[in-house]
Amino acid sequence: MSQGQEGRAFQNPDARGRSVSALVALSLIAVVAIFLVSNAVTTIEAGTRGVLKTFGEITGVLEEGLHFRMPFITSVTVVEVRTQRYESNSSAASRDLQTVTTQVVINYRPDSGQVDRLVREIGVDYERRVVDPAIQEAIKAATARFTAEELITRRPEVSDLIQRGLSERLTPRGVIVESVSITDFNFSPEFARAIEAKQVAEQDALRAARELERARIEAQQQVARAEAEARARLEIARAEAEALRLQREVISAELLQLRFIERWDGVMPRFVGGENSLLPMLNIPSSEVLGDRGPAPQRAPAEEPAPAAEPAASP
């Protein structure tokens, strides 16, 4: 810029002021435009729904994605429709008038098709206003139908009864109950000790019954073994008796004589059995018995008896 132009600009301050004002106005317009555009666009995240309000009145439900709306006129209330977890403790009386504290975990979600009704009738604070009171009432109603002992032994039935009670109360309000889990039962110390003593007694009785059954089985096994041994001895005796019977049928006098001849060694016995004593047999050489015709062996002559000594003369 030449010195003349600088002098003219310096001499004309109104032109400089108008330039600054125009720049400020453009900046304000840009800011307002950005603000309007940002308020005219709404993004609904996955797992949520947007309840559209026009001057405070619910006029629709926005699904997931990008949506345009009239700024300053409409507003959007975001409601999460994913499964939510809620934990609650409740004290109630059982059917046998025992005080029981029940801890439950509820999985639930708002009905995506009824979020406008949920916001209109209850608001976004539906968990405190509707869900927790319904849980307390359902637990008390279910606990009163069981004894304290049955609450432990029939826990699945108690859980199902609580879930049915919750569904009856919450489904019409636009809340879907998916599952109910009982995480703990707490009883009074006296009742807890009574339950423990009963369980110990039942375990002792069961152990005694098992011991009795084992003794009965062992006795049956011993009887079975004794019967088996007796049958075996009887079969052996029958077999021996049958063998003796068969031998008696087969053995005859001729067979015995044949067996005797087969086993005889050619020596005559010296004695034979008599009625009351043994009788000597003649000394017959075996050769004669066998029919040997050779000369018979000569016998030594018998010695004559010596003459008797004369009696000595008397003095």
PDB file of C-alpha atoms in Angstrom:
ATOM      1  CA  MET A   1       0.000   0.000   0.000  1.00  0.00           C
ATOM      2  CA  SER A   2       1.314   3.391  -0.905  1.00  0.00           C
ATOM      3  CA  GLN A   3       1.671   6.154   1.534  1.00  0.00           C
ATOM      4  CA  GLY A   4      -1.309   7.926  -0.037  1.00  0.00           C
ATOM      5  CA  GLN A   5      -3.586   4.945   0.458  1.00  0.00           C
ATOM      6  CA  GLU A   6      -2.452   4.494   4.059  1.00  0.00           C
ATOM      7  CA  GLY A   7      -3.214   8.061   4.687  1.00  0.00           C
ATOM      8  CA  ARG A   8      -6.683   7.757   3.192  1.00  0.00           C
ATOM      9  CA  ALA A   9      -7.466   4.611   5.265  1.00  0.00           C
ATOM     10  CA  PHE A  10      -6.238   6.267   8.381  1.00  0.00           C
ATOM     11  CA  GLN A  11      -8.258   9.321   7.547  1.00  0.00           C
ATOM     12  CA  ASN A  12     -11.476   7.127   6.993  1.00  0.00           C
ATOM     13  CA  PRO A  13     -12.137   5.279  10.304  1.00  0.00           C
ATOM     14  CA  ASP A  14     -15.800   4.568   9.410  1.00  0.00           C
ATOM     15  CA  ALA A  15     -14.794   2.166   6.680  1.00  0.00           C
ATOM     16  CA  ARG A  16     -12.551   0.289   9.052  1.00  0.00           C
ATOM     17  CA  GLY A  17     -15.359  -0.018  11.632  1.00  0.00           C
ATOM     18  CA  ARG A  18     -17.789  -1.349   9.068  1.00  0.00           C
ATOM     19  CA  SER A  19     -15.294  -4.077   8.085  1.00  0.00           C
ATOM     20  CA  VAL A  20     -14.935  -5.241  11.668  1.00  0.00           C
ATOM     21  CA  SER A  21     -18.685  -5.224  12.194  1.00  0.00           C
ATOM     22  CA  ALA A  22     -19.229  -7.279   9.059  1.00  0.00           C
ATOM     23  CA  LEU A  23     -16.652  -9.823  10.213  1.00  0.00           C
ATOM     24  CA  VAL A  24     -18.283 -10.139  13.627  1.00  0.00           C
ATOM     25  CA  ALA A  25     -21.693 -10.558  12.054  1.00  0.00           C
ATOM     26  CA  LEU A  26     -20.453 -13.285   9.783  1.00  0.00           C
ATOM     27  CA  SER A  27     -18.900 -15.076  12.751  1.00  0.00           C
ATOM     28  CA  LEU A  28     -22.145 -14.868  14.711  1.00  0.00           C
ATOM     29  CA  ILE A  29     -24.110 -16.169  11.778  1.00  0.00           C
ATOM     30  CA  ALA A  30     -21.732 -19.115  11.403  1.00  0.00           C
ATOM     31  CA  VAL A  31     -21.962 -19.943  15.110  1.00  0.00           C
ATOM     32  CA  VAL A  32     -25.758 -19.772  15.027  1.00  0.00           C
ATOM     33  CA  ALA A  33     -25.864 -21.918  11.920  1.00  0.00           C
ATOM     34  CA  ILE A  34     -23.609 -24.504  13.499  1.00  0.00           C
ATOM     35  CA  PHE A  35     -25.729 -24.464  16.649  1.00  0.00           C
ATOM     36  CA  LEU A  36     -28.932 -24.859  14.676  1.00  0.00           C
ATOM     37  CA  VAL A  37     -27.524 -27.671  12.570  1.00  0.00           C
ATOM     38  CA  SER A  38     -26.209 -29.508  15.611  1.00  0.00           C
ATOM     39  CA  ASN A  39     -29.569 -29.242  17.348  1.00  0.00           C
ATOM     40  CA  ALA A  40     -31.400 -30.292  14.230  1.00  0.00           C
ATOM     41  CA  VAL A  41     -29.486 -33.600  14.010  1.00  0.00           C
ATOM     42  CA  THR A  42     -29.953 -36.423  16.522  1.00  0.00           C
ATOM     43  CA  THR A  43     -28.036 -39.708  16.579  1.00  0.00           C
ATOM     44  CA  ILE A  44     -29.713 -42.707  18.229  1.00  0.00           C
ATOM     45  CA  GLU A  45     -27.118 -45.253  19.331  1.00  0.00           C
ATOM     46  CA  ALA A  46     -27.488 -49.007  18.961  1.00  0.00           C
ATOM     47  CA  GLY A  47     -29.544 -50.598  21.723  1.00  0.00           C
ATOM     48  CA  THR A  48     -31.504 -47.410  22.408  1.00  0.00           C
ATOM     49  CA  ARG A  49     -34.646 -45.658  21.218  1.00  0.00           C
ATOM     50  CA  GLY A  50     -35.419 -41.949  21.068  1.00  0.00           C
ATOM     51  CA  VAL A  51     -38.760 -40.618  22.268  1.00  0.00           C
ATOM     52  CA  LEU A  52     -39.495 -37.503  20.211  1.00  0.00           C
ATOM     53  CA  LYS A  53     -41.306 -34.657  21.965  1.00  0.00           C
ATOM     54  CA  THR A  54     -42.761 -31.581  20.300  1.00  0.00           C
ATOM     55  CA  PHE A  55     -43.352 -28.775  22.772  1.00  0.00           C
ATOM     56  CA  GLY A  56     -43.293 -31.475  25.490  1.00  0.00           C
ATOM     57  CA  GLU A  57     -45.801 -33.761  23.799  1.00  0.00           C
ATOM     58  CA  ILE A  58     -44.658 -37.237  22.699  1.00  0.00           C
ATOM     59  CA  THR A  59     -45.067 -37.406  18.965  1.00  0.00           C
ATOM     60  CA  GLY A  60     -43.013 -40.420  17.908  1.00  0.00           C
ATOM     61  CA  VAL A  61     -40.191 -42.882  18.507  1.00  0.00           C
ATOM     62  CA  LEU A  62     -36.852 -42.638  16.716  1.00  0.00           C
ATOM     63  CA  GLU A  63     -35.068 -45.858  15.766  1.00  0.00           C
ATOM     64  CA  GLU A  64     -31.299 -46.338  15.708  1.00  0.00           C
ATOM     65  CA  GLY A  65     -29.398 -44.034  13.348  1.00  0.00           C
ATOM     66  CA  LEU A  66     -29.238 -40.372  12.291  1.00  0.00           C
ATOM     67  CA  HIS A  67     -32.404 -38.257  12.438  1.00  0.00           C
ATOM     68  CA  PHE A  68     -33.281 -34.593  11.717  1.00  0.00           C
ATOM     69  CA  ARG A  69     -35.644 -32.551  13.865  1.00  0.00           C
ATOM     70  CA  MET A  70     -36.753 -29.044  14.408  1.00  0.00           C
ATOM     71  CA  PRO A  71     -34.411 -27.337  16.862  1.00  0.00           C
ATOM     72  CA  PHE A  72     -35.891 -25.550  19.902  1.00  0.00           C
ATOM     73  CA  ILE A  73     -39.260 -27.055  19.041  1.00  0.00           C
ATOM     74  CA  THR A  74     -38.621 -30.747  19.457  1.00  0.00           C
ATOM     75  CA  SER A  75     -36.557 -32.724  21.970  1.00  0.00           C
ATOM     76  CA  VAL A  76     -35.470 -36.348  22.204  1.00  0.00           C
ATOM     77  CA  THR A  77     -35.432 -38.560  25.320  1.00  0.00           C
ATOM     78  CA  VAL A  78     -33.130 -41.554  24.876  1.00  0.00           C
ATOM     79  CA  VAL A  79     -34.280 -44.866  26.435  1.00  0.00           C
ATOM     80  CA  GLU A  80     -31.974 -47.899  26.593  1.00  0.00           C
ATOM     81  CA  VAL A  81     -33.687 -51.079  25.398  1.00  0.00           C
ATOM     82  CA  ARG A  82     -30.757 -53.449  25.985  1.00  0.00           C
ATOM     83  CA  THR A  83     -30.891 -56.105  28.708  1.00  0.00           C
ATOM     84  CA  GLN A  84     -30.228 -54.531  32.084  1.00  0.00           C
ATOM     85  CA  ARG A  85     -29.224 -56.123  35.358  1.00  0.00           C
ATOM     86  CA  TYR A  86     -30.832 -55.190  38.653  1.00  0.00           C
ATOM     87  CA  GLU A  87     -29.952 -56.644  42.052  1.00  0.00           C
ATOM     88  CA  SER A  88     -32.307 -56.484  44.995  1.00  0.00           C
ATOM     89  CA  ASN A  89     -32.554 -57.713  48.583  1.00  0.00           C
ATOM     90  CA  SER A  90     -35.879 -58.409  50.228  1.00  0.00           C
ATOM     91  CA  SER A  91     -36.867 -59.678  53.684  1.00  0.00           C
ATOM     92  CA  ALA A  92     -40.046 -61.709  53.969  1.00  0.00           C
ATOM     93  CA  ALA A  93     -41.697 -64.343  56.135  1.00  0.00           C
ATOM     94  CA  SER A  94     -41.914 -67.950  54.999  1.00  0.00           C
ATOM     95  CA  ARG A  95     -44.952 -70.165  55.401  1.00  0.00           C
ATOM     96  CA  ASP A  96     -43.614 -71.455  58.741  1.00  0.00           C
ATOM     97  CA  LEU A  97     -43.095 -67.822  59.887  1.00  0.00           C
ATOM     98  CA  GLN A  98     -39.315 -67.782  59.518  1.00  0.00           C
ATOM     99  CA  THR A  99     -37.721 -64.498  58.500  1.00  0.00           C
ATOM    100  CA  VAL A 100     -35.856 -64.970  55.231  1.00  0.00           C
ATOM    101  CA  THR A 101     -33.708 -62.419  53.414  1.00  0.00           C
ATOM    102  CA  THR A 102     -33.625 -63.172  49.695  1.00  0.00           C
ATOM    103  CA  GLN A 103     -31.087 -61.762  47.271  1.00  0.00           C
ATOM    104  CA  VAL A 104     -32.132 -61.868  43.626  1.00  0.00           C
ATOM    105  CA  VAL A 105     -30.705 -60.673  40.313  1.00  0.00           C
ATOM    106  CA  ILE A 106     -33.193 -59.604  37.637  1.00  0.00           C
ATOM    107  CA  ASN A 107     -32.412 -59.326  33.931  1.00  0.00           C
ATOM    108  CA  TYR A 108     -34.971 -57.111  32.194  1.00  0.00           C
ATOM    109  CA  ARG A 109     -35.324 -54.640  29.304  1.00  0.00           C
ATOM    110  CA  PRO A 110     -37.863 -52.032  28.276  1.00  0.00           C
ATOM    111  CA  ASP A 111     -40.137 -53.089  25.434  1.00  0.00           C
ATOM    112  CA  SER A 112     -38.818 -51.278  22.359  1.00  0.00           C
ATOM    113  CA  GLY A 113     -42.333 -51.035  20.980  1.00  0.00           C
ATOM    114  CA  GLN A 114     -43.690 -49.327  24.095  1.00  0.00           C
ATOM    115  CA  VAL A 115     -40.929 -46.879  25.064  1.00  0.00           C
ATOM    116  CA  ASP A 116     -43.189 -43.903  24.299  1.00  0.00           C
ATOM    117  CA  ARG A 117     -45.830 -45.270  26.656  1.00  0.00           C
ATOM    118  CA  LEU A 118     -43.178 -46.054  29.290  1.00  0.00           C
ATOM    119  CA  VAL A 119     -41.845 -42.487  29.181  1.00  0.00           C
ATOM    120  CA  ARG A 120     -45.355 -41.003  29.119  1.00  0.00           C
ATOM    121  CA  GLU A 121     -46.752 -43.012  32.065  1.00  0.00           C
ATOM    122  CA  ILE A 122     -43.679 -43.621  34.217  1.00  0.00           C
ATOM    123  CA  GLY A 123     -40.730 -41.617  32.935  1.00  0.00           C
ATOM    124  CA  VAL A 124     -37.091 -42.553  32.576  1.00  0.00           C
ATOM    125  CA  ASP A 125     -36.816 -43.388  36.290  1.00  0.00           C
ATOM    126  CA  TYR A 126     -38.889 -46.555  35.800  1.00  0.00           C
ATOM    127  CA  GLU A 127     -36.370 -48.768  37.633  1.00  0.00           C
ATOM    128  CA  ARG A 128     -36.925 -47.022  40.965  1.00  0.00           C
ATOM    129  CA  ARG A 129     -40.632 -46.401  40.426  1.00  0.00           C
ATOM    130  CA  VAL A 130     -41.798 -49.722  38.979  1.00  0.00           C
ATOM    131  CA  VAL A 131     -39.143 -52.437  38.821  1.00  0.00           C
ATOM    132  CA  ASP A 132     -37.931 -52.458  42.431  1.00  0.00           C
ATOM    133  CA  PRO A 133     -41.433 -52.369  44.042  1.00  0.00           C
ATOM    134  CA  ALA A 134     -42.534 -55.198  41.755  1.00  0.00           C
ATOM    135  CA  ILE A 135     -39.517 -57.266  42.808  1.00  0.00           C
ATOM    136  CA  GLN A 136     -40.246 -56.743  46.501  1.00  0.00           C
ATOM    137  CA  GLU A 137     -43.883 -57.738  46.074  1.00  0.00           C
ATOM    138  CA  ALA A 138     -43.097 -60.811  43.954  1.00  0.00           C
ATOM    139  CA  ILE A 139     -40.484 -62.075  46.432  1.00  0.00           C
ATOM    140  CA  LYS A 140     -42.815 -61.681  49.407  1.00  0.00           C
ATOM    141  CA  ALA A 141     -45.650 -63.461  47.582  1.00  0.00           C
ATOM    142  CA  ALA A 142     -43.406 -66.358  46.555  1.00  0.00           C
ATOM    143  CA  THR A 143     -41.696 -66.735  49.933  1.00  0.00           C
ATOM    144  CA  ALA A 144     -45.011 -66.978  51.777  1.00  0.00           C
ATOM    145  CA  ARG A 145     -45.931 -70.119  49.792  1.00  0.00           C
ATOM    146  CA  PHE A 146     -42.932 -72.187  50.953  1.00  0.00           C
ATOM    147  CA  THR A 147     -41.442 -73.199  54.266  1.00  0.00           C
ATOM    148  CA  ALA A 148     -37.926 -72.048  55.060  1.00  0.00           C
ATOM    149  CA  GLU A 149     -36.561 -75.505  54.303  1.00  0.00           C
ATOM    150  CA  GLU A 150     -38.473 -75.723  51.018  1.00  0.00           C
ATOM    151  CA  LEU A 151     -36.984 -72.413  49.904  1.00  0.00           C
ATOM    152  CA  ILE A 152     -33.611 -74.184  49.820  1.00  0.00           C
ATOM    153  CA  THR A 153     -34.642 -77.563  48.464  1.00  0.00           C
ATOM    154  CA  ARG A 154     -37.096 -76.153  45.876  1.00  0.00           C
ATOM    155  CA  ARG A 155     -35.157 -73.109  44.748  1.00  0.00           C
ATOM    156  CA  PRO A 156     -35.945 -73.482  40.998  1.00  0.00           C
ATOM    157  CA  GLU A 157     -39.674 -73.455  41.759  1.00  0.00           C
ATOM    158  CA  VAL A 158     -39.277 -70.340  43.900  1.00  0.00           C
ATOM    159  CA  SER A 159     -37.323 -68.618  41.134  1.00  0.00           C
ATOM    160  CA  ASP A 160     -39.969 -69.473  38.521  1.00  0.00           C
ATOM    161  CA  LEU A 161     -42.749 -68.221  40.793  1.00  0.00           C
ATOM    162  CA  ILE A 162     -40.929 -64.900  41.327  1.00  0.00           C
ATOM    163  CA  GLN A 163     -40.408 -64.495  37.577  1.00  0.00           C
ATOM    164  CA  ARG A 164     -44.079 -65.157  36.828  1.00  0.00           C
ATOM    165  CA  GLY A 165     -45.117 -62.614  39.439  1.00  0.00           C
ATOM    166  CA  LEU A 166     -42.756 -60.006  38.003  1.00  0.00           C
ATOM    167  CA  SER A 167     -43.947 -60.613  34.459  1.00  0.00           C
ATOM    168  CA  GLU A 168     -47.575 -60.171  35.510  1.00  0.00           C
ATOM    169  CA  ARG A 169     -46.720 -56.799  37.089  1.00  0.00           C
ATOM    170  CA  LEU A 170     -44.162 -55.362  34.668  1.00  0.00           C
ATOM    171  CA  THR A 171     -45.178 -56.566  31.194  1.00  0.00           C
ATOM    172  CA  PRO A 172     -48.311 -54.367  31.098  1.00  0.00           C
ATOM    173  CA  ARG A 173     -46.098 -51.406  32.024  1.00  0.00           C
ATOM    174  CA  GLY A 174     -43.758 -51.964  29.065  1.00  0.00           C
ATOM    175  CA  VAL A 175     -40.951 -53.826  30.881  1.00  0.00           C
ATOM    176  CA  ILE A 176     -40.009 -57.366  29.822  1.00  0.00           C
ATOM    177  CA  VAL A 177     -38.533 -59.691  32.498  1.00  0.00           C
ATOM    178  CA  GLU A 178     -36.033 -62.083  30.911  1.00  0.00           C
ATOM    179  CA  SER A 179     -34.729 -64.069  33.897  1.00  0.00           C
ATOM    180  CA  VAL A 180     -34.663 -64.193  37.679  1.00  0.00           C
ATOM    181  CA  SER A 181     -31.772 -65.724  39.634  1.00  0.00           C
ATOM    182  CA  ILE A 182     -31.814 -66.298  43.386  1.00  0.00           C
ATOM    183  CA  THR A 183     -28.252 -65.757  44.556  1.00  0.00           C
ATOM    184  CA  ASP A 184     -28.669 -66.228  48.299  1.00  0.00           C
ATOM    185  CA  PHE A 185     -31.027 -67.040  51.167  1.00  0.00           C
ATOM    186  CA  ASN A 186     -30.243 -65.773  54.657  1.00  0.00           C
ATOM    187  CA  PHE A 187     -32.031 -67.131  57.739  1.00  0.00           C
ATOM    188  CA  SER A 188     -31.918 -66.334  61.419  1.00  0.00           C
ATOM    189  CA  PRO A 189     -28.945 -67.851  63.326  1.00  0.00           C
ATOM    190  CA  GLU A 190     -31.219 -70.171  65.322  1.00  0.00           C
ATOM    191  CA  PHE A 191     -32.886 -71.559  62.224  1.00  0.00           C
ATOM    192  CA  ALA A 192     -29.532 -71.939  60.462  1.00  0.00           C
ATOM    193  CA  ARG A 193     -28.245 -74.025  63.370  1.00  0.00           C
ATOM    194  CA  ALA A 194     -31.425 -76.135  63.331  1.00  0.00           C
ATOM    195  CA  ILE A 195     -31.007 -76.806  59.612  1.00  0.00           C
ATOM    196  CA  GLU A 196     -27.380 -77.765  60.109  1.00  0.00           C
ATOM    197  CA  ALA A 197     -28.264 -80.161  62.944  1.00  0.00           C
ATOM    198  CA  LYS A 198     -30.992 -81.755  60.828  1.00  0.00           C
ATOM    199  CA  GLN A 199     -28.615 -82.211  57.914  1.00  0.00           C
ATOM    200  CA  VAL A 200     -26.039 -83.833  60.195  1.00  0.00           C
ATOM    201  CA  ALA A 201     -28.710 -86.199  61.559  1.00  0.00           C
ATOM    202  CA  GLU A 202     -29.826 -87.086  58.034  1.00  0.00           C
ATOM    203  CA  GLN A 203     -26.248 -87.777  57.011  1.00  0.00           C
ATOM    204  CA  ASP A 204     -25.748 -90.019  60.065  1.00  0.00           C
ATOM    205  CA  ALA A 205     -28.963 -91.894  59.299  1.00  0.00           C
ATOM    206  CA  LEU A 206     -27.928 -92.310  55.683  1.00  0.00           C
ATOM    207  CA  ARG A 207     -24.518 -93.576  56.730  1.00  0.00           C
ATOM    208  CA  ALA A 208     -26.109 -96.078  59.146  1.00  0.00           C
ATOM    209  CA  ALA A 209     -28.471 -97.251  56.411  1.00  0.00           C
ATOM    210  CA  ARG A 210     -25.528 -97.779  54.073  1.00  0.00           C
ATOM    211  CA  GLU A 211     -23.669 -99.756  56.749  1.00  0.00           C
ATOM    212  CA  LEU A 212     -26.759-101.895  57.356  1.00  0.00           C
ATOM    213  CA  GLU A 213     -27.167-102.517  53.652  1.00  0.00           C
ATOM    214  CA  ARG A 214     -23.499-103.439  53.347  1.00  0.00           C
ATOM    215  CA  ALA A 215     -23.804-105.906  56.280  1.00  0.00           C
ATOM    216  CA  ARG A 216     -26.931-107.417  54.723  1.00  0.00           C
ATOM    217  CA  ILE A 217     -25.166-107.868  51.392  1.00  0.00           C
ATOM    218  CA  GLU A 218     -22.129-109.437  53.068  1.00  0.00           C
ATOM    219  CA  ALA A 219     -24.414-111.845  54.970  1.00  0.00           C
ATOM    220  CA  GLN A 220     -26.160-112.774  51.737  1.00  0.00           C
ATOM    221  CA  GLN A 221     -22.791-113.367  50.116  1.00  0.00           C
ATOM    222  CA  GLN A 222     -21.702-115.626  52.958  1.00  0.00           C
ATOM    223  CA  VAL A 223     -24.962-117.600  52.735  1.00  0.00           C
ATOM    224  CA  ALA A 224     -24.530-117.910  48.997  1.00  0.00           C
ATOM    225  CA  ARG A 225     -20.956-119.143  49.394  1.00  0.00           C
ATOM    226  CA  ALA A 226     -22.052-121.691  52.043  1.00  0.00           C
ATOM    227  CA  GLU A 227     -24.873-122.907  49.811  1.00  0.00           C
ATOM    228  CA  ALA A 228     -22.497-123.190  46.870  1.00  0.00           C
ATOM    229  CA  GLU A 229     -19.997-125.186  48.950  1.00  0.00           C
ATOM    230  CA  ALA A 230     -22.775-127.470  50.237  1.00  0.00           C
ATOM    231  CA  ARG A 231     -24.018-128.049  46.689  1.00  0.00           C
ATOM    232  CA  ALA A 232     -20.471-128.799  45.571  1.00  0.00           C
ATOM    233  CA  ARG A 233     -19.973-131.344  48.364  1.00  0.00           C
ATOM    234  CA  LEU A 234     -23.332-132.904  47.567  1.00  0.00           C
ATOM    235  CA  GLU A 235     -22.403-133.198  43.909  1.00  0.00           C
ATOM    236  CA  ILE A 236     -19.065-134.777  44.835  1.00  0.00           C
ATOM    237  CA  ALA A 237     -20.801-137.276  47.145  1.00  0.00           C
ATOM    238  CA  ARG A 238     -23.320-138.092  44.419  1.00  0.00           C
ATOM    239  CA  ALA A 239     -20.520-138.596  41.932  1.00  0.00           C
ATOM    240  CA  GLU A 240     -18.633-140.888  44.331  1.00  0.00           C
ATOM    241  CA  ALA A 241     -21.794-142.852  45.092  1.00  0.00           C
ATOM    242  CA  GLU A 242     -22.514-143.179  41.379  1.00  0.00           C
ATOM    243  CA  ALA A 243     -18.958-144.376  40.809  1.00  0.00           C
ATOM    244  CA  LEU A 244     -19.308-146.983  43.571  1.00  0.00           C
ATOM    245  CA  ARG A 245     -22.615-148.103  42.152  1.00  0.00           C
ATOM    246  CA  LEU A 246     -21.113-148.554  38.740  1.00  0.00           C
ATOM    247  CA  GLN A 247     -18.216-150.475  40.208  1.00  0.00           C
ATOM    248  CA  ARG A 248     -20.580-152.788  42.054  1.00  0.00           C
ATOM    249  CA  GLU A 249     -22.452-153.447  38.838  1.00  0.00           C
ATOM    250  CA  VAL A 250     -19.262-154.204  36.923  1.00  0.00           C
ATOM    251  CA  ILE A 251     -17.240-156.162  39.535  1.00  0.00           C
ATOM    252  CA  SER A 252     -17.916-159.939  39.686  1.00  0.00           C
ATOM    253  CA  ALA A 253     -16.172-162.994  41.131  1.00  0.00           C
ATOM    254  CA  GLU A 254     -14.676-163.925  37.761  1.00  0.00           C
ATOM    255  CA  LEU A 255     -13.363-160.356  37.297  1.00  0.00           C
ATOM    256  CA  LEU A 256     -11.771-160.389  40.730  1.00  0.00           C
ATOM    257  CA  GLN A 257     -10.175-163.800  40.014  1.00  0.00           C
ATOM    258  CA  LEU A 258      -8.882-162.453  36.686  1.00  0.00           C
ATOM    259  CA  ARG A 259      -7.412-159.386  38.327  1.00  0.00           C
ATOM    260  CA  PHE A 260      -5.804-161.575  40.988  1.00  0.00           C
ATOM    261  CA  ILE A 261      -4.248-163.831  38.380  1.00  0.00           C
ATOM    262  CA  GLU A 262      -3.019-160.834  36.388  1.00  0.00           C
ATOM    263  CA  ARG A 263      -1.291-159.386  39.423  1.00  0.00           C
ATOM    264  CA  TRP A 264      -0.027-162.675  40.990  1.00  0.00           C
ATOM    265  CA  ASP A 265       3.754-162.955  41.067  1.00  0.00           C
ATOM    266  CA  GLY A 266       3.803-166.770  41.290  1.00  0.00           C
ATOM    267  CA  VAL A 267       4.414-167.055  45.032  1.00  0.00           C
ATOM    268  CA  MET A 268       1.865-168.968  47.022  1.00  0.00           C
ATOM    269  CA  PRO A 269       0.653-167.252  50.139  1.00  0.00           C
ATOM    270  CA  ARG A 270       1.765-168.773  53.409  1.00  0.00           C
ATOM    271  CA  PHE A 271      -1.486-168.147  55.175  1.00  0.00           C
ATOM    272  CA  VAL A 272      -5.089-167.946  54.196  1.00  0.00           C
ATOM    273  CA  GLY A 273      -7.862-166.360  56.055  1.00  0.00           C
ATOM    274  CA  GLY A 274      -9.993-168.641  58.140  1.00  0.00           C
ATOM    275  CA  GLU A 275     -13.122-168.083  59.942  1.00  0.00           C
ATOM    276  CA  ASN A 276     -11.464-167.006  63.146  1.00  0.00           C
ATOM    277  CA  SER A 277      -7.752-167.162  62.431  1.00  0.00           C
ATOM    278  CA  LEU A 278      -5.072-167.522  59.793  1.00  0.00           C
ATOM    279  CA  LEU A 279      -4.395-171.055  58.563  1.00  0.00           C
ATOM    280  CA  PRO A 280      -0.953-172.088  57.306  1.00  0.00           C
ATOM    281  CA  MET A 281      -0.767-173.382  53.788  1.00  0.00           C
ATOM    282  CA  LEU A 282       1.406-176.235  52.567  1.00  0.00           C
ATOM    283  CA  ASN A 283       4.790-175.239  51.322  1.00  0.00           C
ATOM    284  CA  ILE A 284       4.227-176.090  47.675  1.00  0.00           C
ATOM    285  CA  PRO A 285       6.940-174.964  45.354  1.00  0.00           C
ATOM    286  CA  SER A 286       5.760-172.467  42.867  1.00  0.00           C
ATOM    287  CA  SER A 287       7.155-174.603  40.049  1.00  0.00           C
ATOM    288  CA  GLU A 288       4.664-177.337  40.813  1.00  0.00           C
ATOM    289  CA  VAL A 289       1.871-174.880  40.943  1.00  0.00           C
ATOM    290  CA  LEU A 290       2.965-173.523  37.638  1.00  0.00           C
ATOM    291  CA  GLY A 291       3.040-177.083  36.195  1.00  0.00           C
ATOM    292  CA  ASP A 292       6.855-177.438  35.965  1.00  0.00           C
ATOM    293  CA  ARG A 293       7.577-181.153  35.177  1.00  0.00           C
ATOM    294  CA  GLY A 294      11.274-180.989  36.110  1.00  0.00           C
ATOM    295  CA  PRO A 295      12.712-183.022  38.956  1.00  0.00           C
ATOM    296  CA  ALA A 296      11.477-181.969  42.276  1.00  0.00           C
ATOM    297  CA  PRO A 297      14.136-180.597  44.542  1.00  0.00           C
ATOM    298  CA  GLN A 298      15.487-183.105  47.053  1.00  0.00           C
ATOM    299  CA  ARG A 299      14.738-182.449  50.630  1.00  0.00           C
ATOM    300  CA  ALA A 300      17.455-182.738  53.222  1.00  0.00           C
ATOM    301  CA  PRO A 301      17.024-185.877  55.378  1.00  0.00           C
ATOM    302  CA  ALA A 302      15.675-185.165  58.718  1.00  0.00           C
ATOM    303  CA  GLU A 303      18.212-185.583  61.463  1.00  0.00           C
ATOM    304  CA  GLU A 304      17.547-188.340  63.906  1.00  0.00           C
ATOM    305  CA  PRO A 305      17.129-187.185  67.414  1.00  0.00           C
ATOM    306  CA  ALA A 306      20.180-187.686  69.609  1.00  0.00           C
ATOM    307  CA  PRO A 307      19.981-190.483  72.196  1.00  0.00           C
ATOM    308  CA  ALA A 308      19.055-189.312  75.586  1.00  0.00           C
ATOM    309  CA  ALA A 309      21.963-189.077  78.044  1.00  0.00           C
ATOM    310  CA  GLU A 310      22.171-191.758  80.658  1.00  0.00           C
ATOM    311  CA  PRO A 311      21.499-190.643  84.128  1.00  0.00           C
ATOM    312  CA  ALA A 312      24.589-190.244  86.249  1.00  0.00           C
ATOM    313  CA  ALA A 313      25.223-192.870  88.884  1.00  0.00           C
ATOM    314  CA  SER A 314      24.465-191.857  92.316  1.00  0.00           C
ATOM    315  CA  PRO A 315      27.373-192.024  94.786  1.00  0.00           C
TER     316      PRO A 315
END
